[in-house]
mmCIF file of C-alpha atoms and ligand atoms in Angstrom:
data_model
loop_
_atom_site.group_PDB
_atom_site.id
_atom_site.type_symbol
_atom_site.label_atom_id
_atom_site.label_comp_id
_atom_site.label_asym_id
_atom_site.label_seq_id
_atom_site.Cartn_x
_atom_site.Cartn_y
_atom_site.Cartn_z
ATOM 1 C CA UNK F 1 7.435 -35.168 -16.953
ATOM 2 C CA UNK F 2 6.162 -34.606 -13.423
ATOM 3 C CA UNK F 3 6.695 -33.067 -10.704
ATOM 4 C CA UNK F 4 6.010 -34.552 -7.264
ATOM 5 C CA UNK F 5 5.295 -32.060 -4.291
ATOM 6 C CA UNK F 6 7.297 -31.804 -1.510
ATOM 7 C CA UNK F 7 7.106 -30.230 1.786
ATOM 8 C CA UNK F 8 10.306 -28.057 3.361
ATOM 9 C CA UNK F 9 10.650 -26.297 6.184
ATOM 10 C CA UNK F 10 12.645 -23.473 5.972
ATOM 11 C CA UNK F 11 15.167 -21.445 8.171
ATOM 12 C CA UNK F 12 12.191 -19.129 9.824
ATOM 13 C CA UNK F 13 10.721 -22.683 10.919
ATOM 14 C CA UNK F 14 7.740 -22.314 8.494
ATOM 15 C CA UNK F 15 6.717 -25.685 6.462
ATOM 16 C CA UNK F 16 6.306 -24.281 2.769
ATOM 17 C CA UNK F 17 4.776 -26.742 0.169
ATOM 18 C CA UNK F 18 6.383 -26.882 -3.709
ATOM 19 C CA UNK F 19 4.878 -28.048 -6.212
ATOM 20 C CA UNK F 20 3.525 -27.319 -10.253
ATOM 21 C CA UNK F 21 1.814 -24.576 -10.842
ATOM 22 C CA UNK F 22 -1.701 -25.374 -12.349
ATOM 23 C CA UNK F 23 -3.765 -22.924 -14.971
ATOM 24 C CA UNK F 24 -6.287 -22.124 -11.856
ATOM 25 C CA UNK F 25 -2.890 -20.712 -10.134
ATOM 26 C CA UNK F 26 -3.059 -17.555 -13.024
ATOM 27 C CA UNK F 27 -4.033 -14.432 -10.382
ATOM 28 C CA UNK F 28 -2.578 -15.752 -7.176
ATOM 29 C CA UNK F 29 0.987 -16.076 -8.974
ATOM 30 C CA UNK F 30 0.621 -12.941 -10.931
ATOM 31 C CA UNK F 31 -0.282 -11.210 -7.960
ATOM 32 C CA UNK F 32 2.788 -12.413 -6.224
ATOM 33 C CA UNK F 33 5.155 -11.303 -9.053
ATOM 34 C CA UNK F 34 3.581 -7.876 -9.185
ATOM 35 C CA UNK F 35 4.823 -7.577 -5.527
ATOM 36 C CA UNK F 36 8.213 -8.819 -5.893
ATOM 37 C CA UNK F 37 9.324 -7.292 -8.932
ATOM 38 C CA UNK F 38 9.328 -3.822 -8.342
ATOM 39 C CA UNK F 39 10.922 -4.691 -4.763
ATOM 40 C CA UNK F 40 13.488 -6.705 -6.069
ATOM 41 C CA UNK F 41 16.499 -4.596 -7.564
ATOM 42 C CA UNK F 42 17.588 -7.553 -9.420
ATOM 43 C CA UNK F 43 14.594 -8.462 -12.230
ATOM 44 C CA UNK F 44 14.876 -5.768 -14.715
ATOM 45 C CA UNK F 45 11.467 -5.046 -15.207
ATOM 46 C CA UNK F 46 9.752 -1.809 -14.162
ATOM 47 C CA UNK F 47 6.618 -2.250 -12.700
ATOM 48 C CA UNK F 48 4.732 -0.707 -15.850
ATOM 49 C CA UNK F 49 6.102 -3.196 -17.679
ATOM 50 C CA UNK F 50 3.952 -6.210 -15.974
ATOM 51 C CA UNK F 51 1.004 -6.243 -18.514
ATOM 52 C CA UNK F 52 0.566 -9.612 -18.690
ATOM 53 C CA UNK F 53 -3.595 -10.363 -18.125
ATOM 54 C CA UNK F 54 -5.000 -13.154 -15.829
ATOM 55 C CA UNK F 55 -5.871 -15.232 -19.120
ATOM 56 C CA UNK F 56 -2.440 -14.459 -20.544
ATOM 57 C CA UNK F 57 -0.661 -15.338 -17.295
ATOM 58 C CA UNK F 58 -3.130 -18.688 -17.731
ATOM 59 C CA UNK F 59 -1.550 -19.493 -21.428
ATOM 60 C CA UNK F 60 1.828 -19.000 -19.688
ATOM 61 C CA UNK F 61 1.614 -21.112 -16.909
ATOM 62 C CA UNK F 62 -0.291 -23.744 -19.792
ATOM 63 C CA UNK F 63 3.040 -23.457 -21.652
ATOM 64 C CA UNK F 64 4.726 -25.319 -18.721
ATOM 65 C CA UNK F 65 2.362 -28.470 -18.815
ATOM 66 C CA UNK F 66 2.462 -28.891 -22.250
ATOM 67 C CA UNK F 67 5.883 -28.595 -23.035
ATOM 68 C CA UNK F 68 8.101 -31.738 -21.877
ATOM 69 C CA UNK F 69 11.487 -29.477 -21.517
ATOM 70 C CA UNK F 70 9.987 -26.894 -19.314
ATOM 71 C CA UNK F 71 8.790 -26.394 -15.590
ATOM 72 C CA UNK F 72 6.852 -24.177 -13.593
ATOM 73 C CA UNK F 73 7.442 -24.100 -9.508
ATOM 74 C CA UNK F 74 5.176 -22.370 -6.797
ATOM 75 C CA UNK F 75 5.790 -22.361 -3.449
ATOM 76 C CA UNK F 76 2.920 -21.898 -1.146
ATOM 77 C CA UNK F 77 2.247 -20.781 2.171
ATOM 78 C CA UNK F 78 -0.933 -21.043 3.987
ATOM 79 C CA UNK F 79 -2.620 -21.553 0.457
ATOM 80 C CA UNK F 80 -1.165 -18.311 -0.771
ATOM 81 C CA UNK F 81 1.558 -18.363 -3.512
ATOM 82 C CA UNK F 82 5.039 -16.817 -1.967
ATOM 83 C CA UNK F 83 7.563 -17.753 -5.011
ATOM 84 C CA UNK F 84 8.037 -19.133 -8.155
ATOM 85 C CA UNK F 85 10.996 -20.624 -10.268
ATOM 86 C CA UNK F 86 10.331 -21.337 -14.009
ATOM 87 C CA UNK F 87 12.652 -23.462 -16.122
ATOM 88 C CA UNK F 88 12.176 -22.127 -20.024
ATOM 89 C CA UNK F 89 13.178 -25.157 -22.518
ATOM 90 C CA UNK F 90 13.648 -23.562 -25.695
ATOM 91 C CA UNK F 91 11.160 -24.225 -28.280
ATOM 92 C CA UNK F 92 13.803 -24.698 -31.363
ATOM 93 C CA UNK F 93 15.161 -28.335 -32.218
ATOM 94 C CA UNK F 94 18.694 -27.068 -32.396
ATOM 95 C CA UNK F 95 18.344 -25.805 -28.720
ATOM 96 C CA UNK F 96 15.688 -28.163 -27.114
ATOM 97 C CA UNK F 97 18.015 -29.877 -24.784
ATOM 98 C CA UNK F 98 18.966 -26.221 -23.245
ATOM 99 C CA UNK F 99 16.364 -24.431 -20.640
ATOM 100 C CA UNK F 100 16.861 -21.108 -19.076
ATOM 101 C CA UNK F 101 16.063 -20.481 -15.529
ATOM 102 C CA UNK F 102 13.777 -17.399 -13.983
ATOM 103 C CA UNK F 103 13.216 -17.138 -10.201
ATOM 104 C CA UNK F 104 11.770 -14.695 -7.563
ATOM 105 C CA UNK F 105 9.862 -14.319 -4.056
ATOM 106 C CA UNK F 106 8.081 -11.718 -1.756
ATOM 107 C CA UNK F 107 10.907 -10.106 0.014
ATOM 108 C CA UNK F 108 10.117 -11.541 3.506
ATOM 109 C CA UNK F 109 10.806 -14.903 2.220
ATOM 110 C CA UNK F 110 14.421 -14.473 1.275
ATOM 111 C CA UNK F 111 17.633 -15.102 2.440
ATOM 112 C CA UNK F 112 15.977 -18.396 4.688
ATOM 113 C CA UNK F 113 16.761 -20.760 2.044
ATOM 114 C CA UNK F 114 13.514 -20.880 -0.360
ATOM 115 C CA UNK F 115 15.884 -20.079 -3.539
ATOM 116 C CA UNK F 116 18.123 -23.416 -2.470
ATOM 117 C CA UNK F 117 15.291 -25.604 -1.905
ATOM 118 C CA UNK F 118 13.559 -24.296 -5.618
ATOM 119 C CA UNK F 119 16.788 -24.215 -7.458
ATOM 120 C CA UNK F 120 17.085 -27.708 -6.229
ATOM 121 C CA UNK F 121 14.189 -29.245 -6.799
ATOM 122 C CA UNK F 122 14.373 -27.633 -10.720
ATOM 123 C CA UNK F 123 18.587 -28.995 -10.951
ATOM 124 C CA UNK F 124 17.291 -32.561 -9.959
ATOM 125 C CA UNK F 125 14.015 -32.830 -12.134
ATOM 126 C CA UNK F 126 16.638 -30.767 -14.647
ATOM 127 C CA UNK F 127 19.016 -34.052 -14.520
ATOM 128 C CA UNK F 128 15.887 -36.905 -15.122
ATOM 129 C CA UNK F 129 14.458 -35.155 -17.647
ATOM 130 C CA UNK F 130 15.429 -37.420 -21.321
ATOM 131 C CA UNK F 131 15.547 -34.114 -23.542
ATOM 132 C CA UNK F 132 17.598 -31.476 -20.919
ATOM 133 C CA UNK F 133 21.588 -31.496 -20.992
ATOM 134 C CA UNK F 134 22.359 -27.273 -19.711
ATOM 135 C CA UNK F 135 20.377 -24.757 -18.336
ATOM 136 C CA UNK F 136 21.422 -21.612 -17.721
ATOM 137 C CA UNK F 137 20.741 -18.633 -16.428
ATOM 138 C CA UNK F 138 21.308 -14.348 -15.912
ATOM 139 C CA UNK F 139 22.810 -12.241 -13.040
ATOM 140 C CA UNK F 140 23.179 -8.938 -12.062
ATOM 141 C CA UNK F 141 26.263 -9.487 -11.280
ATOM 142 C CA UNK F 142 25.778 -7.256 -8.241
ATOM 143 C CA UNK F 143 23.045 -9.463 -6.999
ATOM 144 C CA UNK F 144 24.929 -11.605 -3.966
ATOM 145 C CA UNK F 145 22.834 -13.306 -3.080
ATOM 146 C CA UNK F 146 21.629 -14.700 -6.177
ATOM 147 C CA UNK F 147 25.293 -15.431 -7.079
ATOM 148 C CA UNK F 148 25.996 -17.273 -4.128
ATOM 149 C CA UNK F 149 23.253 -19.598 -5.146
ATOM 150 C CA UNK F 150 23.769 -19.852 -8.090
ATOM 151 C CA UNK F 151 27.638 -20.695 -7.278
ATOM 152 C CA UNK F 152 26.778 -23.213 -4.349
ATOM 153 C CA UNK F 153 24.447 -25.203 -6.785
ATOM 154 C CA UNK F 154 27.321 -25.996 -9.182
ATOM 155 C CA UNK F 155 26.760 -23.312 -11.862
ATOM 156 C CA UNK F 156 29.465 -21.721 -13.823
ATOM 157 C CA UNK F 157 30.184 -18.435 -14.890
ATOM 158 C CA UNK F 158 30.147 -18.056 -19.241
ATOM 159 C CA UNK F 159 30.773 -14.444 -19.276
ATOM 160 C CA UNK F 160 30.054 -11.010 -18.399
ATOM 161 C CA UNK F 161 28.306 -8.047 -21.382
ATOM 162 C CA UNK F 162 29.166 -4.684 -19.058
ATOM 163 C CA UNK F 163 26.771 -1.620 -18.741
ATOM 164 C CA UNK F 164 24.055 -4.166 -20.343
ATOM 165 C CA UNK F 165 21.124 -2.641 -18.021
ATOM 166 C CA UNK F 166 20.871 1.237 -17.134
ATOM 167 C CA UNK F 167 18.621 2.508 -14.876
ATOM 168 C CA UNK F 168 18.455 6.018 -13.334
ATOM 169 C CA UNK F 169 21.462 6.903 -15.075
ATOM 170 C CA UNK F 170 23.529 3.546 -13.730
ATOM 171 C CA UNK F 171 24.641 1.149 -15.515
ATOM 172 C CA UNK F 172 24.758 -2.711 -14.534
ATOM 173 C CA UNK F 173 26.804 -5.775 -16.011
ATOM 174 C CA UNK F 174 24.774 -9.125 -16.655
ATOM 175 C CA UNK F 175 26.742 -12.820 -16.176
ATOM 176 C CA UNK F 176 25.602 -16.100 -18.027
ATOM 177 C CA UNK F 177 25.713 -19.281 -15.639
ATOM 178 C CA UNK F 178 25.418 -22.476 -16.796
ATOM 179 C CA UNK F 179 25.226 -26.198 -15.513
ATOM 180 C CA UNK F 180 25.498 -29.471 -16.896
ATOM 181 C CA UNK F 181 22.543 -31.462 -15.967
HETATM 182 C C1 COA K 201 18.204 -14.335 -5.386
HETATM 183 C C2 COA K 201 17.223 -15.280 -4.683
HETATM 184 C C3 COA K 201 16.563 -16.184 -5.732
HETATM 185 C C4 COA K 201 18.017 -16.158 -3.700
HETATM 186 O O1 COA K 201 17.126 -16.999 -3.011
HETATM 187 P P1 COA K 201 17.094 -16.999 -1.402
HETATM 188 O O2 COA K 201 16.006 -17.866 -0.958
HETATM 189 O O3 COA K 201 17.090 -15.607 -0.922
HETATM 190 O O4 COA K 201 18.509 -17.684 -1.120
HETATM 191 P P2 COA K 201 18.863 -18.719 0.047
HETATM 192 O O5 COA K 201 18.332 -18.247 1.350
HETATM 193 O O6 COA K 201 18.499 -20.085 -0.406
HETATM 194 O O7 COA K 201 20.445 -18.554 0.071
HETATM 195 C C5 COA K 201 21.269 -19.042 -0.962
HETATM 196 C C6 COA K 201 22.693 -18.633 -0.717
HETATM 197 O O8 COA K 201 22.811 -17.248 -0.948
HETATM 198 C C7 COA K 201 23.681 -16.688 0.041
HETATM 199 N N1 COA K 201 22.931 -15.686 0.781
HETATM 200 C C8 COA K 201 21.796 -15.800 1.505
HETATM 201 N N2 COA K 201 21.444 -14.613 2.009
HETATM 202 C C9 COA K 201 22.361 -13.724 1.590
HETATM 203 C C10 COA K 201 22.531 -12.333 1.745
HETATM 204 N N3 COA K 201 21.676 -11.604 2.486
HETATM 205 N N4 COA K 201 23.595 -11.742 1.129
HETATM 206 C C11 COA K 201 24.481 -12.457 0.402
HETATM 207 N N5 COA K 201 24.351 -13.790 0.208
HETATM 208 C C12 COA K 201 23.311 -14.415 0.792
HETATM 209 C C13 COA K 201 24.198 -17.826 0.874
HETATM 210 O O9 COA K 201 25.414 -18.292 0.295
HETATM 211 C C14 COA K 201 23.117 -18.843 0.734
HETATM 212 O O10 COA K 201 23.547 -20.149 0.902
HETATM 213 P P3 COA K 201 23.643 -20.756 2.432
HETATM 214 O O11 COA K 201 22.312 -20.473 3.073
HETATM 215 O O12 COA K 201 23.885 -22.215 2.209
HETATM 216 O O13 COA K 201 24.756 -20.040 3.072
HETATM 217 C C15 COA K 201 16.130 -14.519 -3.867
HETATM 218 O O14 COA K 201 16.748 -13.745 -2.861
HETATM 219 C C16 COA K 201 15.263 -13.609 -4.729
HETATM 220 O O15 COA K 201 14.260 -14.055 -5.258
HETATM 221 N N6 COA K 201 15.642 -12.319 -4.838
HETATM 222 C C17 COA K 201 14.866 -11.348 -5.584
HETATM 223 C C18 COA K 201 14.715 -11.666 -7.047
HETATM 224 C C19 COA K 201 15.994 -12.073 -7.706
HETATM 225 O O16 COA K 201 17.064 -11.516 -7.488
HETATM 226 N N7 COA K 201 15.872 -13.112 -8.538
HETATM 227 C C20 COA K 201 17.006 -13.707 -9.221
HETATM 228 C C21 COA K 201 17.208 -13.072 -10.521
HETATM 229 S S1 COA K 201 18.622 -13.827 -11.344
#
C-alpha cells in the first residue's frame, strides 16, 4: 500500500518532508541511525552493535516495499535524512495483522513535534491498511518523552518485565503499548 508524501512544518518553523524510504536511501539513513543511537539513552543498542552494511541496510529498507503489512518513514531536511519510523508486520500468518513500531531522530530534532507528526502518519496508513488490526510497541519506561507520545496517540499500556535491560550496572524496566488500528 502507499504512502503519499507530505510536507510539515514543525515547532522550530522548519518545513520537513515525509515520505517512503527508497533502496537508494541505504547510507544516508544508516548514517543517521549511527548518530542517534548511541545519543539516544532509550534504543538499547550499543554503538558496536550497528553492523548492519550499506547493502544489508538496502535488503532492509527492500523488506518495507515488498511486504504489504509493513512501512518504512524518512523524514528529510534539506535532502538529508533526519528520522525514521519503521512499522514491522510480522511475517507469520497467525500474526500478520499485528506490526511493531521502531522510531528515532538526530537529537536536535526532538521534542518539536517530528515523533507526533511520524507516529501519525504510520497510526493513519496503520488504520487503511486491509491486513493490520494492532501494532504495538516497547518503552523504557523511563523514556518521557516517548511515553507521552505514545500515550497522546491512543496507545495502551500491556505490561511492564522489570530489570529487562542493564547497562553499567543499572537496570531498566521495558512496557508493551498497543493500539487498535
Ligand atoms: C521519543 C521520540 C520518538 C519522541 O518524539 P519527539 O519528536 O521528540 O516528540 P514530540 O515533540 O512529537 O512530542 C510528543 C509528546 O511528548 C511530550 N514531550 C515532548 N518533549 C518532551 C520532553 N522534553 N520531556 C517530556 N515529554 C516531552 C509531549 O507530551 C509531546 O506532546 P505535545 O507536544 O503535544 O505536548 C524522540 O524524542 C526520539 O526519537 N528519541 C530518541 C529515540 C527514542 O527514544 N526512540 C523511541 C524508542 S521507544
Amino acid at each position: 500500500m502507499k504512502f503519499e508524501p507530505k510536507q510539515i512544518t514543525l515547532k522550530n518553523a522548519k518545513t520537513v518532508f515525509i515520505r517512503q524510504a527508497k533502496v537508494s536511501d541505504a547510507e544516508d539513513l544508516l548514517n543517521c541511525v549511527k548518530i542517534y543511537i548511541p545519543t539516544s539513552k532509550y534504543i538499547p543498542k550499543l554503538e558496536n552493535e550497528i553492523k548492519l552494511t550499506v547493502d544489508q541496510e538496502k535488503d532492509w529498507i527492500n523488506s518495507f516495499i515488498i511486504n504489504d503489512n509493513s512501512l518504512l518513514l524518512v523524514a528529510e531536511y534539506e535532502g538529508k535524512i533526519i528520522g525514521n519510523i519503521d512499522l514491522t508486520g510480522s511475517r507469520r500468518k497467525i500474526m500478520e495483522h499485528t506490526a511493531v513500531i521502531g522510531m528515532g531522530m538526530l537529537q536536535e530534532w526532538q521534542h518539536i513535534g517530528l515523533g507526533t507528526a511520524l507516529l501519525s502518519m504510520v497510526i493513519e496508513w496503520a488504520k487503511s491498511n486491509p491486513i493490520l488490526e494492532l501494532i504495538w510497541l516497547q518503552v523504557y519506561t523511563e523514556n518521557e518523552s516517548g511515553l507521552n507520545l505514545y500515550r497522546k496517540m491512543g496507545f495502551t499500556e500491556n505490561g511492564i518485565i522489570k530489570n529487562f535491560f542493564k547497562q553499567n550496572n543499572r537496570y531498566f524496566h521495558i512496557l508493551t503499548m498497543s493500539l487498535t488500528v
